[in-house]
Coordinates of C-alpha atoms in Angstrom, one line a residue:
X1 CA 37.4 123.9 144.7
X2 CA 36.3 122.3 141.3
X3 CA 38.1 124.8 139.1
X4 CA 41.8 123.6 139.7
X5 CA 43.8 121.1 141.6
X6 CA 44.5 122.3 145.2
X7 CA 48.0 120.9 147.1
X8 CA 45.9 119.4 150.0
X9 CA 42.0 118.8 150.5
X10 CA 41.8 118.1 153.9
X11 CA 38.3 115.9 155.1
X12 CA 36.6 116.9 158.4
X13 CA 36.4 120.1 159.9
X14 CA 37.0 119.2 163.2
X15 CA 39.3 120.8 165.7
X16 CA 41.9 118.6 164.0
X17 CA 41.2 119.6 160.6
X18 CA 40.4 122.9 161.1
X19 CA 43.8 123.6 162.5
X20 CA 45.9 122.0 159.9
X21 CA 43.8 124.3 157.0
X22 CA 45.3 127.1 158.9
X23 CA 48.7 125.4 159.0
X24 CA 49.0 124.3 155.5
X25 CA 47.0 127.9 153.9
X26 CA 50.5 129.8 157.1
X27 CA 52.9 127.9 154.6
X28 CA 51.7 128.9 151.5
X29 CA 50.3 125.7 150.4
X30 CA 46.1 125.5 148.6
X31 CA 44.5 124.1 151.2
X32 CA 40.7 122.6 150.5
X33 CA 38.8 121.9 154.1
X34 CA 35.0 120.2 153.5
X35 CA 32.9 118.3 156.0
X36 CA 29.6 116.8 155.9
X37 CA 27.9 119.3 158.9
X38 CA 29.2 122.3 160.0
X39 CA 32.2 123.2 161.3
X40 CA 32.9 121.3 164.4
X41 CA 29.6 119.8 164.9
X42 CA 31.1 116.8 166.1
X43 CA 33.6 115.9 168.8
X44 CA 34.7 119.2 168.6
X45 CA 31.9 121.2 170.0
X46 CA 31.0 118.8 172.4
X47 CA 34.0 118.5 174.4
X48 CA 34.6 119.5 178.0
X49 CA 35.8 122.5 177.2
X50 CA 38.9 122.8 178.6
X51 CA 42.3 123.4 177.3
X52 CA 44.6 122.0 180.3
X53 CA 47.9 121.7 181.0
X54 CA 47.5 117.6 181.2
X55 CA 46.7 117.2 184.3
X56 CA 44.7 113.8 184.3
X57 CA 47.7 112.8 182.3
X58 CA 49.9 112.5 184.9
X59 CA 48.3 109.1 186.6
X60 CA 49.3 107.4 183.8
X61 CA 52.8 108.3 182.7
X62 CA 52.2 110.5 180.3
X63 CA 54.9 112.7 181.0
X64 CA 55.4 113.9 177.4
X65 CA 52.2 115.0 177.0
X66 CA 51.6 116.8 180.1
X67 CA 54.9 118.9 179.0
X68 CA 52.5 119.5 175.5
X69 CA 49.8 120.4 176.9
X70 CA 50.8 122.6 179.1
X71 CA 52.9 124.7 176.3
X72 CA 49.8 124.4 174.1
X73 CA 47.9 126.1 176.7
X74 CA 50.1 128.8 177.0
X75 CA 50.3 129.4 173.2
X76 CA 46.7 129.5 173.2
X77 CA 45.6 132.3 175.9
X78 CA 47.7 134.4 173.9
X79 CA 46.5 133.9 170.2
X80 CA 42.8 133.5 171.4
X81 CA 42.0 135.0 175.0
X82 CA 38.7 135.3 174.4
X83 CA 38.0 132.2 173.4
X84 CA 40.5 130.6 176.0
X85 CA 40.4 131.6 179.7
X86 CA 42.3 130.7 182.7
X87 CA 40.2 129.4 185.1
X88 CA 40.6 127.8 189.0
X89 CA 40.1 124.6 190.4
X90 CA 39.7 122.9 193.4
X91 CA 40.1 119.7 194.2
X92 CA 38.2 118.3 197.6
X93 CA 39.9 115.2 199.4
X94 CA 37.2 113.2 201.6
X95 CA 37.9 110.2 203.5
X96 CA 38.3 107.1 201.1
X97 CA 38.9 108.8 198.0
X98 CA 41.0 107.2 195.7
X99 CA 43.8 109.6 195.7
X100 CA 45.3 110.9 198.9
X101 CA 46.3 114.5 200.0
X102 CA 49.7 113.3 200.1
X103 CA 49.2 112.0 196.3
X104 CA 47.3 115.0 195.7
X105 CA 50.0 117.3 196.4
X106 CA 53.0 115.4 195.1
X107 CA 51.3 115.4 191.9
X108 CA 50.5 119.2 191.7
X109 CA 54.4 120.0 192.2
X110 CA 54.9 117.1 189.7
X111 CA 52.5 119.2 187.2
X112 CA 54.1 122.4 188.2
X113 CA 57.7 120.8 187.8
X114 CA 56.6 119.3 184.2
X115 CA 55.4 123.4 183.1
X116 CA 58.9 124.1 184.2
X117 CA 56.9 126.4 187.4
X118 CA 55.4 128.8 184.3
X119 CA 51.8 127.3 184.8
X120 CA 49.0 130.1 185.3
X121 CA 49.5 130.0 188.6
X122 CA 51.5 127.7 191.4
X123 CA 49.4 125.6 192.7
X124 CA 48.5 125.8 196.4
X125 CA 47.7 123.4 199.1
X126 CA 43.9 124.0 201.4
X127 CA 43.0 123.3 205.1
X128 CA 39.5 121.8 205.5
X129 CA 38.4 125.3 207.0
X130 CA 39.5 127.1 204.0
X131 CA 37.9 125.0 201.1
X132 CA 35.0 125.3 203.2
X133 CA 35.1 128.9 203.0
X134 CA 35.5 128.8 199.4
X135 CA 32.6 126.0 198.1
X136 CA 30.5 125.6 201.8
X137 CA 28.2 123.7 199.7
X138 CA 30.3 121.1 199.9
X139 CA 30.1 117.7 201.7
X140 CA 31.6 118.7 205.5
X141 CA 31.6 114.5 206.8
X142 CA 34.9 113.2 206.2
X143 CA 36.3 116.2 204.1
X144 CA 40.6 116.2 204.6
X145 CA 41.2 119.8 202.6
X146 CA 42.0 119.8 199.3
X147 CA 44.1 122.1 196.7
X148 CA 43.3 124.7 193.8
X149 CA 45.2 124.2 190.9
X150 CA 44.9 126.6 187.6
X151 CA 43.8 125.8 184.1
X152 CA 41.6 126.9 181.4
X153 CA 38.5 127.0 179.8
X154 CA 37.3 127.5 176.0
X155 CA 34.3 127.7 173.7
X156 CA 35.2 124.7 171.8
X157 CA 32.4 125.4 169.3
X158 CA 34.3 129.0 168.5
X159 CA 37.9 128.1 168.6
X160 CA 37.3 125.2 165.9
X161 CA 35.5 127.9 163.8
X162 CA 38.2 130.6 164.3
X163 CA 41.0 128.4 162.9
X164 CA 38.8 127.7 159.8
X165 CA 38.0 131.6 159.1
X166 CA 41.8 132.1 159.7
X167 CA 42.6 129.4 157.1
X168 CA 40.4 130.7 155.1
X169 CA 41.4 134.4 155.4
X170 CA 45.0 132.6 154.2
X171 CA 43.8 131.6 150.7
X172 CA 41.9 128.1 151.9
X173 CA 39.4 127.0 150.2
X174 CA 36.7 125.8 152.8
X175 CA 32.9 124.5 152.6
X176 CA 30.9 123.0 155.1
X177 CA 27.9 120.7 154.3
X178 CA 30.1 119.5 151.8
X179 CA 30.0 115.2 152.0
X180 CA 33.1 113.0 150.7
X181 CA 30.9 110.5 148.6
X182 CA 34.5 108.6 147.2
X183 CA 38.1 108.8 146.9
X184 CA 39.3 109.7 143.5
X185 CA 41.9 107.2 143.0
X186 CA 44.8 107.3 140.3
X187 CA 47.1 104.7 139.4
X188 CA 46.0 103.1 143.1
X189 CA 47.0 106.3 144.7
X190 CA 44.3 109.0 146.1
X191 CA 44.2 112.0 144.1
X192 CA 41.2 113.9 145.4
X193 CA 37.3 113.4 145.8
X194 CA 34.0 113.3 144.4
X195 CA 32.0 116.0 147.1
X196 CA 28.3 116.2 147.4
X197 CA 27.1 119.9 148.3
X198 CA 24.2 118.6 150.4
X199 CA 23.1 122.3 150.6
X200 CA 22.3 122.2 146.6
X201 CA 22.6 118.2 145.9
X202 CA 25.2 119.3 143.2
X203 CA 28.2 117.3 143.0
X204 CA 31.6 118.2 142.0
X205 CA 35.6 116.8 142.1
X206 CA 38.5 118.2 143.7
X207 CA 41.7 116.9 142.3
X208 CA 44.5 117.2 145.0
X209 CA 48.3 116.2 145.5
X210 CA 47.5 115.0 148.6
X211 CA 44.3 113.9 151.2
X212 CA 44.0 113.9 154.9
X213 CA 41.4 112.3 156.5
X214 CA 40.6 114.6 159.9
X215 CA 37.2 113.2 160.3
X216 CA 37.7 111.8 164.2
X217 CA 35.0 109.2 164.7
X218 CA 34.5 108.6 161.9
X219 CA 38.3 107.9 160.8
X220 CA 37.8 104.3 160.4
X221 CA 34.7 104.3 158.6
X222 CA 37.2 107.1 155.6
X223 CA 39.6 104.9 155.7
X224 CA 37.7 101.3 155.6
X225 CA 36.3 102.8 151.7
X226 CA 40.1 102.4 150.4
X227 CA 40.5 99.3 152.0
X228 CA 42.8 100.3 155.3
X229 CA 41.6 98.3 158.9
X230 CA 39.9 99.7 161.7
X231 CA 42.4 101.8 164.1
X232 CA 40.0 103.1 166.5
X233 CA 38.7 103.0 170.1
X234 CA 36.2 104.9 170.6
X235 CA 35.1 106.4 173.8
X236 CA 31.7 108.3 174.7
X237 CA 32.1 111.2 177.1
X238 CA 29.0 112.9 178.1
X239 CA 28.0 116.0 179.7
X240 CA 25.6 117.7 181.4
X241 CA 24.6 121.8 181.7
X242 CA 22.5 122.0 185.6
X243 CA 21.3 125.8 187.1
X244 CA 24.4 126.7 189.2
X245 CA 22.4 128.3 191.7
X246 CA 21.0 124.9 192.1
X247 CA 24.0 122.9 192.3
X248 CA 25.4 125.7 194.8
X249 CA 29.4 125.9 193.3
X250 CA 31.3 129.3 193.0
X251 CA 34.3 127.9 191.4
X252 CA 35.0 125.1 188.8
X253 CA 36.0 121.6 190.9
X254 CA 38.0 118.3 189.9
X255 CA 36.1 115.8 191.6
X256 CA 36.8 112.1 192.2
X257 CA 33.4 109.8 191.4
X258 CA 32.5 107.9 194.3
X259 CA 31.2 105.2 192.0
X260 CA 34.0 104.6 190.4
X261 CA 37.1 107.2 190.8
X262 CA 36.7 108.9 187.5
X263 CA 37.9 112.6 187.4
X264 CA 34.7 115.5 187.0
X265 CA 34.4 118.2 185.9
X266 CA 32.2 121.1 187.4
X267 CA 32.7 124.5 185.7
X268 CA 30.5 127.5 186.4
X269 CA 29.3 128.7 183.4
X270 CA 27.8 132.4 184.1
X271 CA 24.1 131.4 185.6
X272 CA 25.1 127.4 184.7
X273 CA 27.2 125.1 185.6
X274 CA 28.7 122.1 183.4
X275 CA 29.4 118.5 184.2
X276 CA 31.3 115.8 183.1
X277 CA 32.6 113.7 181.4
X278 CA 32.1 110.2 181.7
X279 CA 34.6 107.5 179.7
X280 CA 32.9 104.1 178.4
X281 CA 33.3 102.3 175.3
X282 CA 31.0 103.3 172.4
X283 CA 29.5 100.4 169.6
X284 CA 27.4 103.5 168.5
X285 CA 28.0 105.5 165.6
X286 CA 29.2 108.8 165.8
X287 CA 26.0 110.0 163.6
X288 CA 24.0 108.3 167.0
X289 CA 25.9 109.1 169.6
X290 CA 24.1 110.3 172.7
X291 CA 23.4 110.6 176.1
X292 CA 21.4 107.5 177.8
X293 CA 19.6 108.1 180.6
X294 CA 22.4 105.4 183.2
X295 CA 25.1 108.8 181.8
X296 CA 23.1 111.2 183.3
X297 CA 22.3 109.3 186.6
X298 CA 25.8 108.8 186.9
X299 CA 26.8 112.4 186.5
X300 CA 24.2 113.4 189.1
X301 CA 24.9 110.8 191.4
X302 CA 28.5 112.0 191.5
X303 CA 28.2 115.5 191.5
X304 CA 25.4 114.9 194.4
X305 CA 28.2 113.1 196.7
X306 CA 30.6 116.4 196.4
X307 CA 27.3 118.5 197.1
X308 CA 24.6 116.9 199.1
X309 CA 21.8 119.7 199.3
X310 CA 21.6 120.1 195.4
X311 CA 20.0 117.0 195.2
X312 CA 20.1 117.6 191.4
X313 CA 17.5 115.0 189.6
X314 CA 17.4 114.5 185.6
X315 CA 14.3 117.5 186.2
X316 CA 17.1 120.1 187.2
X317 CA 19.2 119.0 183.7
X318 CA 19.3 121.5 181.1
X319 CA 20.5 119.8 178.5
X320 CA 23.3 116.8 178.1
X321 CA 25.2 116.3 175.2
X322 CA 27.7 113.4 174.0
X323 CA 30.5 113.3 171.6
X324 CA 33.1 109.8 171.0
X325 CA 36.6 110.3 171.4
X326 CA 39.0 109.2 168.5
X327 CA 41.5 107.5 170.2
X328 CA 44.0 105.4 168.8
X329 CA 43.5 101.4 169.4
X330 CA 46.5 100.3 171.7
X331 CA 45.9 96.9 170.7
X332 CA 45.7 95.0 174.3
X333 CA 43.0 95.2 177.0
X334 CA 43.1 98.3 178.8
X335 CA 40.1 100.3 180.6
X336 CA 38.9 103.2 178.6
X337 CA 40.8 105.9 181.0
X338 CA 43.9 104.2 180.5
X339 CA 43.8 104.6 177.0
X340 CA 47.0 106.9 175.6
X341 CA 45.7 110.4 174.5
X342 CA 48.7 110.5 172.3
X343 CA 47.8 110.9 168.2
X344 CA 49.0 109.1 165.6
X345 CA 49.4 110.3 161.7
X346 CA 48.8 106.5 159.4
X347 CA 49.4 106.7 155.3
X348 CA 48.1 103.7 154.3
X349 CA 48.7 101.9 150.5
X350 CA 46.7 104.4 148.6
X351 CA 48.6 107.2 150.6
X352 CA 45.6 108.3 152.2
X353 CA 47.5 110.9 155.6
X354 CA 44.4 110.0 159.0
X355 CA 45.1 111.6 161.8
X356 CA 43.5 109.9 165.0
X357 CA 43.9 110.7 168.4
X358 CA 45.0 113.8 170.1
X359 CA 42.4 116.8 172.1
X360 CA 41.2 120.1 172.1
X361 CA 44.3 121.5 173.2
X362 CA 47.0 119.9 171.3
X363 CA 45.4 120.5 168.2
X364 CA 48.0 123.0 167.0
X365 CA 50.8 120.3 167.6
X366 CA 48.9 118.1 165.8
X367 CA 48.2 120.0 162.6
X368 CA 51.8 121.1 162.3
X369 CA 53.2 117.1 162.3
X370 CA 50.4 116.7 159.8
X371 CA 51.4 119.5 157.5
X372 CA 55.2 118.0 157.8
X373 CA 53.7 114.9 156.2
X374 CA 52.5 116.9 153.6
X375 CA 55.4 118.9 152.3
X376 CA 57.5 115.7 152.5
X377 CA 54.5 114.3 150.2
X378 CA 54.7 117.3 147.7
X379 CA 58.5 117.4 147.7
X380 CA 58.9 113.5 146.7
X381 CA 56.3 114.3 143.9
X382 CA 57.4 117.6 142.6
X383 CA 60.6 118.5 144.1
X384 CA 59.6 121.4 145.7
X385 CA 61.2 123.0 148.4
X386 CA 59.9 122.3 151.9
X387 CA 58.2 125.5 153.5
X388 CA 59.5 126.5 157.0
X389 CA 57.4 126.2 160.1
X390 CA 54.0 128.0 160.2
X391 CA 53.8 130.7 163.2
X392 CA 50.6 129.5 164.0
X393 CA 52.0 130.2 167.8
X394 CA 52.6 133.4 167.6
X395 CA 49.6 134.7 165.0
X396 CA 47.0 135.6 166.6
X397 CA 43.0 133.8 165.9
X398 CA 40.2 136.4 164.6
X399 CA 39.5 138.8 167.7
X400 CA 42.8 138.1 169.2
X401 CA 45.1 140.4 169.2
X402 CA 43.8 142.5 172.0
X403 CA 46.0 142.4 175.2
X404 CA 43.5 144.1 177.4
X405 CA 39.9 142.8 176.9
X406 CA 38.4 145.0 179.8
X407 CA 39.4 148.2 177.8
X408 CA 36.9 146.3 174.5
X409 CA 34.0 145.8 177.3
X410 CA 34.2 149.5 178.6
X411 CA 34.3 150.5 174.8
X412 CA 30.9 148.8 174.8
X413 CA 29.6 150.1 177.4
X414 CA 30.4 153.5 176.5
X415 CA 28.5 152.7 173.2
X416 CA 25.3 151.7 175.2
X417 CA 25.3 148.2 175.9
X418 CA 24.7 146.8 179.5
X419 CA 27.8 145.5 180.8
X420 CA 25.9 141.9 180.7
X421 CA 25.8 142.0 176.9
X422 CA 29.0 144.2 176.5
X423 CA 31.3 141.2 178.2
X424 CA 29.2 138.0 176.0
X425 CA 30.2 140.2 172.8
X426 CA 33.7 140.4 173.7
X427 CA 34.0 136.8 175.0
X428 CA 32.9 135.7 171.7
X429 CA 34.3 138.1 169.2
X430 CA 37.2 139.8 171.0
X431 CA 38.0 142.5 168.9
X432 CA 36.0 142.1 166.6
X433 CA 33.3 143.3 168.7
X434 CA 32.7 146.4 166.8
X435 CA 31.7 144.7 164.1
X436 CA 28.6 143.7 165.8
X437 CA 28.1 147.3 168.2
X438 CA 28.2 148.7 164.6
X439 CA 25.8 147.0 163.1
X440 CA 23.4 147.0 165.9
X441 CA 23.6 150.8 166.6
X442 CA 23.0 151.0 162.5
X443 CA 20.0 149.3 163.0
X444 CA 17.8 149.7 166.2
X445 CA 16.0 146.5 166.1
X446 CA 19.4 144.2 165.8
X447 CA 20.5 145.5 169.3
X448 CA 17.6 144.0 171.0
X449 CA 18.2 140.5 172.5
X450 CA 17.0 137.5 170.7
X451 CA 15.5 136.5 174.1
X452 CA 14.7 139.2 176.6
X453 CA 17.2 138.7 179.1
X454 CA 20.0 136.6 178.0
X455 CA 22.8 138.7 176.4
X456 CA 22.4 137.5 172.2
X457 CA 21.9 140.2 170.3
X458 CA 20.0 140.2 167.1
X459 CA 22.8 141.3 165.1
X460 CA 24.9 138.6 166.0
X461 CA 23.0 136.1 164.1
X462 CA 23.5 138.5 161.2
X463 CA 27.1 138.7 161.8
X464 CA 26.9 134.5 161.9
X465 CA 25.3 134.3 158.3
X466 CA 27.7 137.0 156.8
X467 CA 30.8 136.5 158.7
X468 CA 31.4 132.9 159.9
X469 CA 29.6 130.6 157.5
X470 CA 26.7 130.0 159.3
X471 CA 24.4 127.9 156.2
X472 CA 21.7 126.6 158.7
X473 CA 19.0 127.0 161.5
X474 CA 21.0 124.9 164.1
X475 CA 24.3 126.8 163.2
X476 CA 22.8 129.6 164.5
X477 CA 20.9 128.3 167.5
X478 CA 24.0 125.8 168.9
X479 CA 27.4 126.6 167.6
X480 CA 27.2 130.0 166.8
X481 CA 25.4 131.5 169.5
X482 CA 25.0 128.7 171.9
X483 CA 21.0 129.8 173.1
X484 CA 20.5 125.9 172.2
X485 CA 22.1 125.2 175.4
X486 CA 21.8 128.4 177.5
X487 CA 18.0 129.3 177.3
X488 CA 15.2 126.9 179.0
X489 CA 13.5 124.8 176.5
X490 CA 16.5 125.8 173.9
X491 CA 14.9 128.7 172.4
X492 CA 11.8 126.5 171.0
X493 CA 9.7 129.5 171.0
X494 CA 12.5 131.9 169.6
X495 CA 13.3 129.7 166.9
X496 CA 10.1 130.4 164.0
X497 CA 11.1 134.2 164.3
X498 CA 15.2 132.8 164.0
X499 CA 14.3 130.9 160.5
X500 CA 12.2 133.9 159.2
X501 CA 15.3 135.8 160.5
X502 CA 17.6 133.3 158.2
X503 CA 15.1 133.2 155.3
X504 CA 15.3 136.6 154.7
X505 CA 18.8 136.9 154.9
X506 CA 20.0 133.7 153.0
X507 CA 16.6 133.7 150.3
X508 CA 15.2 130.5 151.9
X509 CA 12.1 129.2 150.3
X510 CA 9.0 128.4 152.4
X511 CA 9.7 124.8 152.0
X512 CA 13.3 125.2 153.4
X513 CA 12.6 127.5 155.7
X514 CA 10.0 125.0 157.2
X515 CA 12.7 121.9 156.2
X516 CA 15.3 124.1 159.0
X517 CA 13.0 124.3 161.7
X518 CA 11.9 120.7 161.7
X519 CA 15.7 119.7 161.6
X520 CA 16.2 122.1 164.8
X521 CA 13.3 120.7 166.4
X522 CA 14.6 117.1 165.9
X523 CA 17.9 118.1 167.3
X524 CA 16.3 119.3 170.4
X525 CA 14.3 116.2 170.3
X526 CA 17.2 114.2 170.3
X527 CA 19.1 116.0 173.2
X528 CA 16.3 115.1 175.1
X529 CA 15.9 111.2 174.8
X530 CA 17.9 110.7 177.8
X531 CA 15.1 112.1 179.7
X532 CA 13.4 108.9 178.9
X533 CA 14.2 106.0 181.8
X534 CA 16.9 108.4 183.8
X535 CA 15.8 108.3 187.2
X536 CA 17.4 108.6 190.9
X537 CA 15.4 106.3 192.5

């Protein structure tokens, strides 16, 4: 990035950020992404991992977006379907909830209507027998029926990261661990960046036409260092990962709070199940951000009213994690679910482009009004000619060109891998699957399991150091391969063996090999405080 000027350096390497590197590198323009942490290590890979149609926009007007969404969906089970899967829901009606069958079902035509009928599937209508017969764990007193609707669920963590390896496939130029210490400002107008590599403590400058501030929560803080006001409201959503066998679901459920009417989530996720999220204001920083122990209660409380012989206490909670949403300020009093989802693309006097706002799913509809910005930028300065459109909806994401992922996990199979392990590889790497198989058949030991029993192979954390841009111990543990959040006690035990693992591979010192597991450690430390206080009774 130091040797030249680039057209764009783009700051945060969010979902938001990640997308418009791949957008700008589609149209031919030099793209620079850095952020201070990994690649979506914050909002973006602690979402509720859905990408939906817009559903919960509907109660508030949102009309437009709910039409967005829903194409945005579409688009992306067809560049990424193994990151992004359709998925049912259900949605129980008891006496007293908030929204009626009636409602219920005018507002799943209304959804279907808004898709123009080409939703996953047509939603359909449930007798209290049925619903029964699909979830009988549910609460029987007072229970009306109910509906199951379609929509789809992601690995946030993964789809963040594909866009940035397909930007930088493109020619962009990216670098996590890579902190914005200034602005470089010419003439009163930003013109690129001092960046810290916090990997090496070097420092360097990257002299670009134009800057975009993608850095979500922390939007206003960017933009408060070139003198611009605080545009912000930030909202904490937190979530919580509970033994599914425990909490007794066989599909994913919309549920309405009984405490307060908020829409949850419950999505089975193979032996787990997910929860959440909740809405409240934030005054925390998005560095801080976590789970408090009155989240969790009131996640289990909820879920415990749907499902009344799970009986889930703070004990039965795997983890929980938090993230703020970056939403734009509407500038009167409104509750934090009534807050517009919509984004919003501010230049202020320095030209500084931030983009606030917006979700997981919209994110390539984002980027692309973003990039707009950009060429207009470049063609008032040098007269350029505006690029056309990037295809980012019809070019696929790494591993996603296949049509037909069941023919990659029989090719697996054949190759010796339990059908267990066979469908995680694909899930994750689609076709690129062989990558890994290769590897691990090259080299015994790299096709055992990093634990015994859970489907993470050895060679995937390989595959993470030399093929994603994995630079750290946590990479590898929670965004890469997710044992962080899948394995009891996250993989404490695992972890020495993970570092020595990473040590050998990257040339870590003692000292920073030491330095990696503390910081992993602390992270599972801090994932934990909730646990302190959070109690039923």
């Amino acid at each position: 990035m130091a040797d030249g000027a680039v057209d764009l350096l783009i700051v945060g390497a969010g979902i938001n950020g990640a997308g418009i590197a791949r957008d700008a590198a589609m149209r031919g323009l030099q793209a620079a992404l850095v952020d201070k942490g990994d690649f979506g290590c914050g909002t973006s890979s602690r979402s509720s991992r859905l990408i939906h149609g817009g559903l919960p926009y509907l109660e508030h007007g949102q009309w437009r977006l709910v039409f967005a969404s829903s194409q945005e969906r579409r688009i992306l089970l067809q560049i990424a379907p193994h990151l992004v899967t359709a998925c049912s829901f259900l949605v129980p009606i008891h006496d007293g909830t908030r929204i009626s069958r009636f409602k219920l079902e005018t507002g799943l035509w209304l959804y279907d209507l808004l898709t123009l009928f080409r939703n996953v599937r047509r939603h359909r209508m449930m007798g209290k027998r049925e619903l029964l017969r699909a979830e009988p764990g549910l609460r029987v007193r007072g229970l009306r029926g109910g509906a199951r609707y379609w929509d789809a669920v992601c690995d946030d963590a993964r789809l963040t990261l594909a866009n940035v390896r397909d930007a930088h496939r493109r020619g962009a130029l990216v670098a996590n661990y890579a902190h914005v210490d200034r602005f470089e400002i010419t003439e009163g107008r930003v013109r690129g960046a001092r960046v810290i590599d916090l990997t090496t403590g070097s420092t360097f400058k990257v002299r670009a036409a134009a800057v975009v501030n993608a850095t979500g929560p922390w939007s206003d803080e960017v933009r408060a260092t070139v003198g611009e006001r605080p545009a912000l409201r930030k909202t904490k959503g937190v979530h919580l990962l509970v033994p599914r066998q425990r909490l007794g679901n066989r599909e994913a459920l919309t549920i309405l709070s009984p405490i307060d009417g908020r829409v949850i989530f419950i999505v089975p996720q193979g032996a787990l199940s997910y929860v959440g999220t909740t809405d409240t204001d934030s005054p925390a920083h998005p560095d801080d951000v976590r789970p408090g122990p009155g989240d969790v209660v009131y996640l289990l409380r909820s879920v415990n009213a749907f499902f009344p012989d799970a009986r889930l206490t703070p004990e039965d909670v795997r983890v929980a994690w938090a993230g703020l949403r970056p939403l734009v300020d509407p500038g009167r009093p409104v509750a934090p679910g009534g807050v517009p989802r919509e984004h919003a693309i501010l230049e202020g006097p320095t030209g500084l482009i931030s983009v606030i706002g917006g979700d997981l799913t919209t994110y390539r509809r984002v980027a692309a009004g973003v990039v707009d910005e950009v060429t207009d930028r470049l063609h008032a300065l040098d007269g350029r000619s505006r690029p056309p459109r990037a295809p980012t909806d019809r070019e696929f994401l790494p591993g996603g060109e296949a049509r037909d992922l069941s023919l990659l996990i029989e090719e697996a199979e054949r190759e010796g891998f339990s059908p267990s392990v066979a469908e995680h590889l694909v899930r994750c790497y689609g076709t690129e699957t062989p990558a890994i198989t290769r590897m691990a058949l090259s080299e015994p030991p790299l096709a055992e399991p990093v634990i015994p029993g859970h489907p993470v192979l050895r060679a995937e954390l390989y595959h993470a150091m030399r093929r994603e841009m994995a630079v750290t111990l946590s990479d590898l543990l929670i965004r890469r391969t997710h044992l962080f959040y899948e394995v009891p006690n996250h993989a404490i035990q695992e972890a020495p063996m993970v570092a020595d693992m990473a040590a050998r591979e990257m040339v870590w010192d003692p000292a920073r090999t030491a330095s990696e597991l503390a910081a992993y450690l602390q992270e599972v430390k801090q994932a934990n405080m909730f646990r302190e206080g959070a109690s039923l009774d």
